[in-house]
Amino acid sequence: MVSGVLAGLDVRDDHAVVTLSGALRLGTLADVRRLLLKLLTDHRRLLVDLSRMRLEWLPAVQVFPAVLTEAGGWPAGLLVLFGADDRMATGLGKLHVGRTVPVVATLAAAEHRLFERPDRVVRDRELPADVAAPGVARAFLRDTCTDWEVPALAADAALVVTELVSNAVQHAGSESRLRIGWDDRGLWIEVRDYRPGDDARPRPRVLGAHHGRGLHVVAAVATHWGVSDHPDGKTVWALVAVPPAPRQIHPSTRRLGDGTVLP
């Protein structure tokens, strides 16, 4: 355990409550991360009491969603924060931590919130620079959609995942990291490769060709997609949106042959 930031640990039947203390800043990030990751690995369900911890560096609050993602994401790990003072609560809100890791006021509220899905869930998978990577990515996607109870998006998302991971293997020639996120807009898919300067724009279609169509497929399936450049590579991302709900027709209405609905 990391005694410098650990003020208390209460292990209960179906979860654990950890109390953190001291300053949350750059110099303590590694200790907080190591402690929370171990506790999430050991107990899987963790409530974090922040009432004795003060925030001294705003970006440090990102340690909480980062740890949850590293532990496998929801529902592999369940994490709720409570008891933050005004400065800590403001920092958590400013960087939108509560979308991924619920933030509540009291222990009772944290216990109530523990088993509910957060507004945004995220899961990562490292992939090799190998022709087997797209298949591994699709299996990871299927398991994720099952865990998150969003099977309706799995087929379109599988097309996007296949093309983006194949692009990383064939064109970037590097290992990649697949990140899948879910919020009220749909599934967010990101594939990060490690080849600097590689262009990820769609190539012109060649009649009869079986290659070079990957990002055209992504553009056709995804609601939005784009590329973020890094000094050592790029991230190609895409959103597979939630399909619109079917329009409800009142039983008293009738439809003409041309599709016109009359009252």
JSON list of C-alpha atoms in Angstrom, two decimals, residues 16-220:
[
{"chain": "A", "resi": 16, "resn": "ALA", "atom": "CA", "xyz": [-14.43, -1.10, -0.22]},
{"chain": "A", "resi": 17, "resn": "VAL", "atom": "CA", "xyz": [-14.24, 2.49, 1.04]},
{"chain": "A", "resi": 18, "resn": "VAL", "atom": "CA", "xyz": [-10.86, 4.21, 0.87]},
{"chain": "A", "resi": 19, "resn": "THR", "atom": "CA", "xyz": [-10.06, 7.56, 2.47]},
{"chain": "A", "resi": 20, "resn": "LEU", "atom": "CA", "xyz": [-7.33, 9.61, 0.78]},
{"chain": "A", "resi": 21, "resn": "SER", "atom": "CA", "xyz": [-5.38, 12.37, 2.50]},
{"chain": "A", "resi": 22, "resn": "GLY", "atom": "CA", "xyz": [-2.82, 15.04, 1.71]},
{"chain": "A", "resi": 23, "resn": "ALA", "atom": "CA", "xyz": [-2.34, 17.05, -1.45]},
{"chain": "A", "resi": 24, "resn": "LEU", "atom": "CA", "xyz": [-3.39, 15.97, -4.94]},
{"chain": "A", "resi": 25, "resn": "ARG", "atom": "CA", "xyz": [-0.64, 17.40, -7.13]},
{"chain": "A", "resi": 26, "resn": "LEU", "atom": "CA", "xyz": [1.93, 16.34, -9.69]},
{"chain": "A", "resi": 27, "resn": "GLY", "atom": "CA", "xyz": [4.24, 14.92, -7.04]},
{"chain": "A", "resi": 28, "resn": "THR", "atom": "CA", "xyz": [1.58, 12.61, -5.55]},
{"chain": "A", "resi": 29, "resn": "LEU", "atom": "CA", "xyz": [-0.11, 11.45, -8.76]},
{"chain": "A", "resi": 30, "resn": "ALA", "atom": "CA", "xyz": [1.93, 8.25, -9.02]},
{"chain": "A", "resi": 31, "resn": "ASP", "atom": "CA", "xyz": [1.09, 7.28, -5.42]},
{"chain": "A", "resi": 32, "resn": "VAL", "atom": "CA", "xyz": [-2.65, 7.95, -5.89]},
{"chain": "A", "resi": 33, "resn": "ARG", "atom": "CA", "xyz": [-2.71, 6.04, -9.16]},
{"chain": "A", "resi": 34, "resn": "ARG", "atom": "CA", "xyz": [-0.83, 3.06, -7.74]},
{"chain": "A", "resi": 35, "resn": "LEU", "atom": "CA", "xyz": [-3.02, 2.86, -4.65]},
{"chain": "A", "resi": 36, "resn": "LEU", "atom": "CA", "xyz": [-6.35, 3.14, -6.45]},
{"chain": "A", "resi": 37, "resn": "LEU", "atom": "CA", "xyz": [-5.33, 0.71, -9.17]},
{"chain": "A", "resi": 38, "resn": "LYS", "atom": "CA", "xyz": [-4.35, -1.90, -6.57]},
{"chain": "A", "resi": 39, "resn": "LEU", "atom": "CA", "xyz": [-7.58, -1.41, -4.63]},
{"chain": "A", "resi": 40, "resn": "LEU", "atom": "CA", "xyz": [-9.69, -1.64, -7.77]},
{"chain": "A", "resi": 41, "resn": "THR", "atom": "CA", "xyz": [-7.84, -4.81, -8.77]},
{"chain": "A", "resi": 42, "resn": "ASP", "atom": "CA", "xyz": [-8.33, -6.32, -5.30]},
{"chain": "A", "resi": 43, "resn": "HIS", "atom": "CA", "xyz": [-11.92, -5.23, -4.63]},
{"chain": "A", "resi": 44, "resn": "ARG", "atom": "CA", "xyz": [-13.35, -4.17, -8.04]},
{"chain": "A", "resi": 45, "resn": "ARG", "atom": "CA", "xyz": [-15.91, -1.87, -6.37]},
{"chain": "A", "resi": 46, "resn": "LEU", "atom": "CA", "xyz": [-14.43, 1.18, -4.71]},
{"chain": "A", "resi": 47, "resn": "LEU", "atom": "CA", "xyz": [-15.78, 4.31, -3.04]},
{"chain": "A", "resi": 48, "resn": "VAL", "atom": "CA", "xyz": [-13.20, 7.09, -2.60]},
{"chain": "A", "resi": 49, "resn": "ASP", "atom": "CA", "xyz": [-13.55, 9.55, 0.28]},
{"chain": "A", "resi": 50, "resn": "LEU", "atom": "CA", "xyz": [-11.88, 12.84, -0.74]},
{"chain": "A", "resi": 51, "resn": "SER", "atom": "CA", "xyz": [-12.84, 14.84, 2.37]},
{"chain": "A", "resi": 52, "resn": "ARG", "atom": "CA", "xyz": [-9.25, 14.79, 3.67]},
{"chain": "A", "resi": 53, "resn": "MET", "atom": "CA", "xyz": [-7.53, 15.47, 0.35]},
{"chain": "A", "resi": 54, "resn": "ARG", "atom": "CA", "xyz": [-6.92, 18.96, -1.07]},
{"chain": "A", "resi": 55, "resn": "LEU", "atom": "CA", "xyz": [-6.42, 19.81, -4.73]},
{"chain": "A", "resi": 56, "resn": "GLU", "atom": "CA", "xyz": [-3.21, 21.70, -5.57]},
{"chain": "A", "resi": 57, "resn": "TRP", "atom": "CA", "xyz": [-2.89, 21.03, -9.30]},
{"chain": "A", "resi": 58, "resn": "LEU", "atom": "CA", "xyz": [-6.01, 20.98, -11.46]},
{"chain": "A", "resi": 59, "resn": "PRO", "atom": "CA", "xyz": [-4.91, 18.40, -14.11]},
{"chain": "A", "resi": 60, "resn": "ALA", "atom": "CA", "xyz": [-4.30, 15.90, -11.31]},
{"chain": "A", "resi": 61, "resn": "VAL", "atom": "CA", "xyz": [-8.04, 15.14, -11.04]},
{"chain": "A", "resi": 62, "resn": "GLN", "atom": "CA", "xyz": [-7.72, 13.22, -14.32]},
{"chain": "A", "resi": 63, "resn": "VAL", "atom": "CA", "xyz": [-6.08, 10.43, -12.31]},
{"chain": "A", "resi": 64, "resn": "PHE", "atom": "CA", "xyz": [-9.54, 9.11, -11.36]},
{"chain": "A", "resi": 65, "resn": "PRO", "atom": "CA", "xyz": [-10.91, 8.41, -14.86]},
{"chain": "A", "resi": 66, "resn": "ALA", "atom": "CA", "xyz": [-7.45, 7.27, -15.96]},
{"chain": "A", "resi": 67, "resn": "VAL", "atom": "CA", "xyz": [-7.29, 4.66, -13.18]},
{"chain": "A", "resi": 68, "resn": "LEU", "atom": "CA", "xyz": [-10.79, 3.40, -13.95]},
{"chain": "A", "resi": 69, "resn": "THR", "atom": "CA", "xyz": [-9.89, 2.96, -17.63]},
{"chain": "A", "resi": 70, "resn": "GLU", "atom": "CA", "xyz": [-6.62, 1.24, -16.73]},
{"chain": "A", "resi": 71, "resn": "ALA", "atom": "CA", "xyz": [-8.55, -1.16, -14.48]},
{"chain": "A", "resi": 72, "resn": "GLY", "atom": "CA", "xyz": [-10.70, -2.25, -17.43]},
{"chain": "A", "resi": 73, "resn": "GLY", "atom": "CA", "xyz": [-13.39, 0.42, -17.34]},
{"chain": "A", "resi": 74, "resn": "TRP", "atom": "CA", "xyz": [-16.98, 0.04, -16.24]},
{"chain": "A", "resi": 75, "resn": "PRO", "atom": "CA", "xyz": [-18.28, -2.56, -15.27]},
{"chain": "A", "resi": 76, "resn": "ALA", "atom": "CA", "xyz": [-14.94, -4.36, -14.76]},
{"chain": "A", "resi": 77, "resn": "GLY", "atom": "CA", "xyz": [-14.25, -1.67, -12.17]},
{"chain": "A", "resi": 78, "resn": "LEU", "atom": "CA", "xyz": [-16.78, 0.43, -10.27]},
{"chain": "A", "resi": 79, "resn": "LEU", "atom": "CA", "xyz": [-15.55, 3.74, -8.84]},
{"chain": "A", "resi": 80, "resn": "VAL", "atom": "CA", "xyz": [-17.39, 6.62, -7.15]},
{"chain": "A", "resi": 81, "resn": "LEU", "atom": "CA", "xyz": [-15.92, 9.77, -5.53]},
{"chain": "A", "resi": 82, "resn": "PHE", "atom": "CA", "xyz": [-17.52, 11.52, -2.56]},
{"chain": "A", "resi": 83, "resn": "GLY", "atom": "CA", "xyz": [-16.83, 14.09, 0.14]},
{"chain": "A", "resi": 84, "resn": "ALA", "atom": "CA", "xyz": [-14.83, 16.56, -1.98]},
{"chain": "A", "resi": 85, "resn": "ASP", "atom": "CA", "xyz": [-14.41, 20.08, -0.60]},
{"chain": "A", "resi": 86, "resn": "ASP", "atom": "CA", "xyz": [-15.39, 23.09, -2.72]},
{"chain": "A", "resi": 87, "resn": "ARG", "atom": "CA", "xyz": [-12.01, 23.43, -4.48]},
{"chain": "A", "resi": 88, "resn": "MET", "atom": "CA", "xyz": [-11.79, 19.74, -5.30]},
{"chain": "A", "resi": 89, "resn": "ALA", "atom": "CA", "xyz": [-15.43, 19.60, -6.42]},
{"chain": "A", "resi": 90, "resn": "THR", "atom": "CA", "xyz": [-14.89, 22.62, -8.68]},
{"chain": "A", "resi": 91, "resn": "GLY", "atom": "CA", "xyz": [-11.83, 21.01, -10.23]},
{"chain": "A", "resi": 92, "resn": "LEU", "atom": "CA", "xyz": [-13.63, 17.72, -10.81]},
{"chain": "A", "resi": 93, "resn": "GLY", "atom": "CA", "xyz": [-16.49, 19.58, -12.46]},
{"chain": "A", "resi": 94, "resn": "LYS", "atom": "CA", "xyz": [-14.25, 21.80, -14.58]},
{"chain": "A", "resi": 95, "resn": "LEU", "atom": "CA", "xyz": [-12.54, 18.80, -16.19]},
{"chain": "A", "resi": 96, "resn": "HIS", "atom": "CA", "xyz": [-15.80, 16.80, -16.45]},
{"chain": "A", "resi": 97, "resn": "VAL", "atom": "CA", "xyz": [-14.52, 13.93, -14.32]},
{"chain": "A", "resi": 98, "resn": "GLY", "atom": "CA", "xyz": [-18.06, 13.19, -13.15]},
{"chain": "A", "resi": 99, "resn": "ARG", "atom": "CA", "xyz": [-19.09, 12.02, -16.62]},
{"chain": "A", "resi": 100, "resn": "THR", "atom": "CA", "xyz": [-16.77, 9.00, -16.31]},
{"chain": "A", "resi": 101, "resn": "VAL", "atom": "CA", "xyz": [-16.41, 8.63, -12.52]},
{"chain": "A", "resi": 102, "resn": "PRO", "atom": "CA", "xyz": [-19.55, 9.65, -10.58]},
{"chain": "A", "resi": 103, "resn": "VAL", "atom": "CA", "xyz": [-19.00, 12.44, -8.04]},
{"chain": "A", "resi": 104, "resn": "VAL", "atom": "CA", "xyz": [-21.48, 12.74, -5.15]},
{"chain": "A", "resi": 105, "resn": "ALA", "atom": "CA", "xyz": [-21.58, 14.48, -1.78]},
{"chain": "A", "resi": 106, "resn": "THR", "atom": "CA", "xyz": [-21.97, 11.70, 0.80]},
{"chain": "A", "resi": 107, "resn": "LEU", "atom": "CA", "xyz": [-21.11, 8.09, 1.46]},
{"chain": "A", "resi": 108, "resn": "ALA", "atom": "CA", "xyz": [-24.78, 7.12, 1.33]},
{"chain": "A", "resi": 109, "resn": "ALA", "atom": "CA", "xyz": [-25.13, 8.73, -2.09]},
{"chain": "A", "resi": 110, "resn": "ALA", "atom": "CA", "xyz": [-21.97, 6.98, -3.27]},
{"chain": "A", "resi": 111, "resn": "GLU", "atom": "CA", "xyz": [-23.31, 3.59, -2.19]},
{"chain": "A", "resi": 112, "resn": "HIS", "atom": "CA", "xyz": [-26.52, 4.28, -4.08]},
{"chain": "A", "resi": 113, "resn": "ARG", "atom": "CA", "xyz": [-24.66, 5.39, -7.23]},
{"chain": "A", "resi": 114, "resn": "LEU", "atom": "CA", "xyz": [-22.07, 2.60, -7.26]},
{"chain": "A", "resi": 115, "resn": "PHE", "atom": "CA", "xyz": [-23.93, 0.14, -9.48]},
{"chain": "A", "resi": 116, "resn": "GLU", "atom": "CA", "xyz": [-25.31, 2.65, -11.99]},
{"chain": "A", "resi": 117, "resn": "ARG", "atom": "CA", "xyz": [-23.57, 3.13, -15.32]},
{"chain": "A", "resi": 118, "resn": "PRO", "atom": "CA", "xyz": [-21.71, 6.46, -15.55]},
{"chain": "A", "resi": 119, "resn": "ASP", "atom": "CA", "xyz": [-22.73, 8.98, -18.20]},
{"chain": "A", "resi": 120, "resn": "ARG", "atom": "CA", "xyz": [-19.59, 8.07, -20.17]},
{"chain": "A", "resi": 121, "resn": "VAL", "atom": "CA", "xyz": [-17.78, 4.73, -20.11]},
{"chain": "A", "resi": 122, "resn": "VAL", "atom": "CA", "xyz": [-14.38, 4.02, -21.64]},
{"chain": "A", "resi": 123, "resn": "ARG", "atom": "CA", "xyz": [-12.33, 0.91, -22.31]},
{"chain": "A", "resi": 124, "resn": "ASP", "atom": "CA", "xyz": [-8.85, 0.45, -23.87]},
{"chain": "A", "resi": 125, "resn": "ARG", "atom": "CA", "xyz": [-7.02, -2.39, -25.58]},
{"chain": "A", "resi": 126, "resn": "GLU", "atom": "CA", "xyz": [-3.43, -2.50, -26.82]},
{"chain": "A", "resi": 127, "resn": "LEU", "atom": "CA", "xyz": [-3.08, -4.23, -30.20]},
{"chain": "A", "resi": 128, "resn": "PRO", "atom": "CA", "xyz": [-0.05, -5.68, -31.99]},
{"chain": "A", "resi": 129, "resn": "ALA", "atom": "CA", "xyz": [1.23, -4.70, -35.43]},
{"chain": "A", "resi": 130, "resn": "ASP", "atom": "CA", "xyz": [-0.08, -7.98, -36.77]},
{"chain": "A", "resi": 131, "resn": "VAL", "atom": "CA", "xyz": [-2.71, -9.16, -39.27]},
{"chain": "A", "resi": 132, "resn": "ALA", "atom": "CA", "xyz": [-4.58, -10.75, -36.34]},
{"chain": "A", "resi": 133, "resn": "ALA", "atom": "CA", "xyz": [-5.13, -7.34, -34.72]},
{"chain": "A", "resi": 134, "resn": "PRO", "atom": "CA", "xyz": [-8.47, -6.53, -36.45]},
{"chain": "A", "resi": 135, "resn": "GLY", "atom": "CA", "xyz": [-9.97, -9.83, -35.26]},
{"chain": "A", "resi": 136, "resn": "VAL", "atom": "CA", "xyz": [-8.78, -9.20, -31.71]},
{"chain": "A", "resi": 137, "resn": "ALA", "atom": "CA", "xyz": [-10.26, -5.71, -31.91]},
{"chain": "A", "resi": 138, "resn": "ARG", "atom": "CA", "xyz": [-13.65, -7.01, -33.10]},
{"chain": "A", "resi": 139, "resn": "ALA", "atom": "CA", "xyz": [-13.82, -9.54, -30.26]},
{"chain": "A", "resi": 140, "resn": "PHE", "atom": "CA", "xyz": [-12.97, -6.78, -27.79]},
{"chain": "A", "resi": 141, "resn": "LEU", "atom": "CA", "xyz": [-15.71, -4.61, -29.31]},
{"chain": "A", "resi": 142, "resn": "ARG", "atom": "CA", "xyz": [-18.32, -7.39, -29.10]},
{"chain": "A", "resi": 143, "resn": "ASP", "atom": "CA", "xyz": [-17.52, -8.03, -25.44]},
{"chain": "A", "resi": 144, "resn": "THR", "atom": "CA", "xyz": [-17.65, -4.30, -24.73]},
{"chain": "A", "resi": 145, "resn": "CYS", "atom": "CA", "xyz": [-21.03, -3.80, -26.42]},
{"chain": "A", "resi": 146, "resn": "THR", "atom": "CA", "xyz": [-22.40, -6.76, -24.45]},
{"chain": "A", "resi": 147, "resn": "ASP", "atom": "CA", "xyz": [-21.11, -5.40, -21.14]},
{"chain": "A", "resi": 148, "resn": "TRP", "atom": "CA", "xyz": [-22.47, -1.93, -21.90]},
{"chain": "A", "resi": 149, "resn": "GLU", "atom": "CA", "xyz": [-25.79, -3.28, -23.22]},
{"chain": "A", "resi": 150, "resn": "VAL", "atom": "CA", "xyz": [-25.58, -1.51, -26.59]},
{"chain": "A", "resi": 151, "resn": "PRO", "atom": "CA", "xyz": [-25.77, -4.44, -29.06]},
{"chain": "A", "resi": 152, "resn": "ALA", "atom": "CA", "xyz": [-27.63, -2.35, -31.67]},
{"chain": "A", "resi": 153, "resn": "LEU", "atom": "CA", "xyz": [-24.43, -0.45, -32.49]},
{"chain": "A", "resi": 154, "resn": "ALA", "atom": "CA", "xyz": [-22.12, -3.48, -32.64]},
{"chain": "A", "resi": 155, "resn": "ALA", "atom": "CA", "xyz": [-22.40, -4.27, -36.37]},
{"chain": "A", "resi": 156, "resn": "ASP", "atom": "CA", "xyz": [-21.63, -0.76, -37.65]},
{"chain": "A", "resi": 157, "resn": "ALA", "atom": "CA", "xyz": [-18.97, -0.28, -34.99]},
{"chain": "A", "resi": 158, "resn": "ALA", "atom": "CA", "xyz": [-17.29, -3.55, -36.05]},
{"chain": "A", "resi": 159, "resn": "LEU", "atom": "CA", "xyz": [-16.87, -2.17, -39.59]},
{"chain": "A", "resi": 160, "resn": "VAL", "atom": "CA", "xyz": [-15.25, 0.99, -38.23]},
{"chain": "A", "resi": 161, "resn": "VAL", "atom": "CA", "xyz": [-12.98, -0.88, -35.82]},
{"chain": "A", "resi": 162, "resn": "THR", "atom": "CA", "xyz": [-11.86, -3.30, -38.54]},
{"chain": "A", "resi": 163, "resn": "GLU", "atom": "CA", "xyz": [-10.95, -0.55, -40.96]},
{"chain": "A", "resi": 164, "resn": "LEU", "atom": "CA", "xyz": [-9.16, 1.68, -38.45]},
{"chain": "A", "resi": 165, "resn": "VAL", "atom": "CA", "xyz": [-7.11, -1.13, -36.93]},
{"chain": "A", "resi": 166, "resn": "SER", "atom": "CA", "xyz": [-6.31, -2.55, -40.38]},
{"chain": "A", "resi": 167, "resn": "ASN", "atom": "CA", "xyz": [-5.15, 0.92, -41.40]},
{"chain": "A", "resi": 168, "resn": "ALA", "atom": "CA", "xyz": [-2.78, 1.04, -38.39]},
{"chain": "A", "resi": 169, "resn": "VAL", "atom": "CA", "xyz": [-1.34, -2.38, -39.27]},
{"chain": "A", "resi": 170, "resn": "GLN", "atom": "CA", "xyz": [-1.07, -2.02, -43.05]},
{"chain": "A", "resi": 171, "resn": "HIS", "atom": "CA", "xyz": [-0.22, 1.66, -43.49]},
{"chain": "A", "resi": 172, "resn": "ALA", "atom": "CA", "xyz": [1.26, 2.84, -40.19]},
{"chain": "A", "resi": 173, "resn": "GLY", "atom": "CA", "xyz": [2.96, -0.52, -39.62]},
{"chain": "A", "resi": 174, "resn": "SER", "atom": "CA", "xyz": [2.86, 0.00, -35.87]},
{"chain": "A", "resi": 175, "resn": "GLU", "atom": "CA", "xyz": [1.25, -1.28, -32.73]},
{"chain": "A", "resi": 176, "resn": "SER", "atom": "CA", "xyz": [-1.95, 0.55, -31.86]},
{"chain": "A", "resi": 177, "resn": "ARG", "atom": "CA", "xyz": [-4.26, 1.32, -28.97]},
{"chain": "A", "resi": 178, "resn": "LEU", "atom": "CA", "xyz": [-8.00, 0.90, -29.43]},
{"chain": "A", "resi": 179, "resn": "ARG", "atom": "CA", "xyz": [-10.21, 3.01, -27.18]},
{"chain": "A", "resi": 180, "resn": "ILE", "atom": "CA", "xyz": [-13.97, 2.57, -27.14]},
{"chain": "A", "resi": 181, "resn": "GLY", "atom": "CA", "xyz": [-16.21, 5.06, -25.35]},
{"chain": "A", "resi": 182, "resn": "TRP", "atom": "CA", "xyz": [-19.96, 5.31, -24.88]},
{"chain": "A", "resi": 183, "resn": "ASP", "atom": "CA", "xyz": [-22.12, 8.31, -24.04]},
{"chain": "A", "resi": 184, "resn": "ASP", "atom": "CA", "xyz": [-25.57, 9.56, -24.99]},
{"chain": "A", "resi": 185, "resn": "ARG", "atom": "CA", "xyz": [-24.42, 10.27, -28.57]},
{"chain": "A", "resi": 186, "resn": "GLY", "atom": "CA", "xyz": [-23.26, 6.71, -29.30]},
{"chain": "A", "resi": 187, "resn": "LEU", "atom": "CA", "xyz": [-20.02, 4.73, -29.52]},
{"chain": "A", "resi": 188, "resn": "TRP", "atom": "CA", "xyz": [-16.75, 6.65, -29.86]},
{"chain": "A", "resi": 189, "resn": "ILE", "atom": "CA", "xyz": [-13.96, 4.63, -31.47]},
{"chain": "A", "resi": 190, "resn": "GLU", "atom": "CA", "xyz": [-10.33, 5.77, -31.43]},
{"chain": "A", "resi": 191, "resn": "VAL", "atom": "CA", "xyz": [-7.30, 3.99, -32.86]},
{"chain": "A", "resi": 192, "resn": "ARG", "atom": "CA", "xyz": [-3.93, 5.46, -31.93]},
{"chain": "A", "resi": 193, "resn": "ASP", "atom": "CA", "xyz": [-0.88, 4.43, -33.98]},
{"chain": "A", "resi": 194, "resn": "TYR", "atom": "CA", "xyz": [2.79, 5.30, -33.57]},
{"chain": "A", "resi": 195, "resn": "ARG", "atom": "CA", "xyz": [4.02, 6.28, -37.03]},
{"chain": "A", "resi": 196, "resn": "PRO", "atom": "CA", "xyz": [4.77, 10.02, -37.32]},
{"chain": "A", "resi": 197, "resn": "GLY", "atom": "CA", "xyz": [3.58, 11.81, -40.43]},
{"chain": "A", "resi": 198, "resn": "ASP", "atom": "CA", "xyz": [1.37, 9.01, -41.75]},
{"chain": "A", "resi": 199, "resn": "ASP", "atom": "CA", "xyz": [-1.62, 10.43, -43.65]},
{"chain": "A", "resi": 200, "resn": "ALA", "atom": "CA", "xyz": [-5.02, 8.97, -42.76]},
{"chain": "A", "resi": 201, "resn": "ARG", "atom": "CA", "xyz": [-7.15, 10.67, -45.41]},
{"chain": "A", "resi": 202, "resn": "PRO", "atom": "CA", "xyz": [-9.42, 8.59, -47.66]},
{"chain": "A", "resi": 203, "resn": "ARG", "atom": "CA", "xyz": [-7.72, 7.50, -50.87]},
{"chain": "A", "resi": 204, "resn": "PRO", "atom": "CA", "xyz": [-9.39, 7.86, -54.29]},
{"chain": "A", "resi": 205, "resn": "ARG", "atom": "CA", "xyz": [-11.46, 4.80, -55.15]},
{"chain": "A", "resi": 206, "resn": "VAL", "atom": "CA", "xyz": [-10.08, 2.54, -57.85]},
{"chain": "A", "resi": 207, "resn": "LEU", "atom": "CA", "xyz": [-12.69, 0.64, -59.87]},
{"chain": "A", "resi": 208, "resn": "GLY", "atom": "CA", "xyz": [-12.54, -3.06, -58.98]},
{"chain": "A", "resi": 209, "resn": "ALA", "atom": "CA", "xyz": [-9.91, -2.59, -56.24]},
{"chain": "A", "resi": 210, "resn": "HIS", "atom": "CA", "xyz": [-10.24, -4.48, -52.96]},
{"chain": "A", "resi": 211, "resn": "HIS", "atom": "CA", "xyz": [-7.89, -2.20, -51.02]},
{"chain": "A", "resi": 212, "resn": "GLY", "atom": "CA", "xyz": [-7.69, 1.49, -50.21]},
{"chain": "A", "resi": 213, "resn": "ARG", "atom": "CA", "xyz": [-11.37, 1.77, -49.31]},
{"chain": "A", "resi": 214, "resn": "GLY", "atom": "CA", "xyz": [-11.04, 1.66, -45.50]},
{"chain": "A", "resi": 215, "resn": "LEU", "atom": "CA", "xyz": [-11.69, 5.26, -44.57]},
{"chain": "A", "resi": 216, "resn": "HIS", "atom": "CA", "xyz": [-14.41, 5.55, -47.21]},
{"chain": "A", "resi": 217, "resn": "VAL", "atom": "CA", "xyz": [-16.18, 2.78, -45.27]},
{"chain": "A", "resi": 218, "resn": "VAL", "atom": "CA", "xyz": [-15.63, 4.68, -42.03]},
{"chain": "A", "resi": 219, "resn": "ALA", "atom": "CA", "xyz": [-16.97, 7.89, -43.56]},
{"chain": "A", "resi": 220, "resn": "ALA", "atom": "CA", "xyz": [-20.07, 6.07, -44.80]}
]
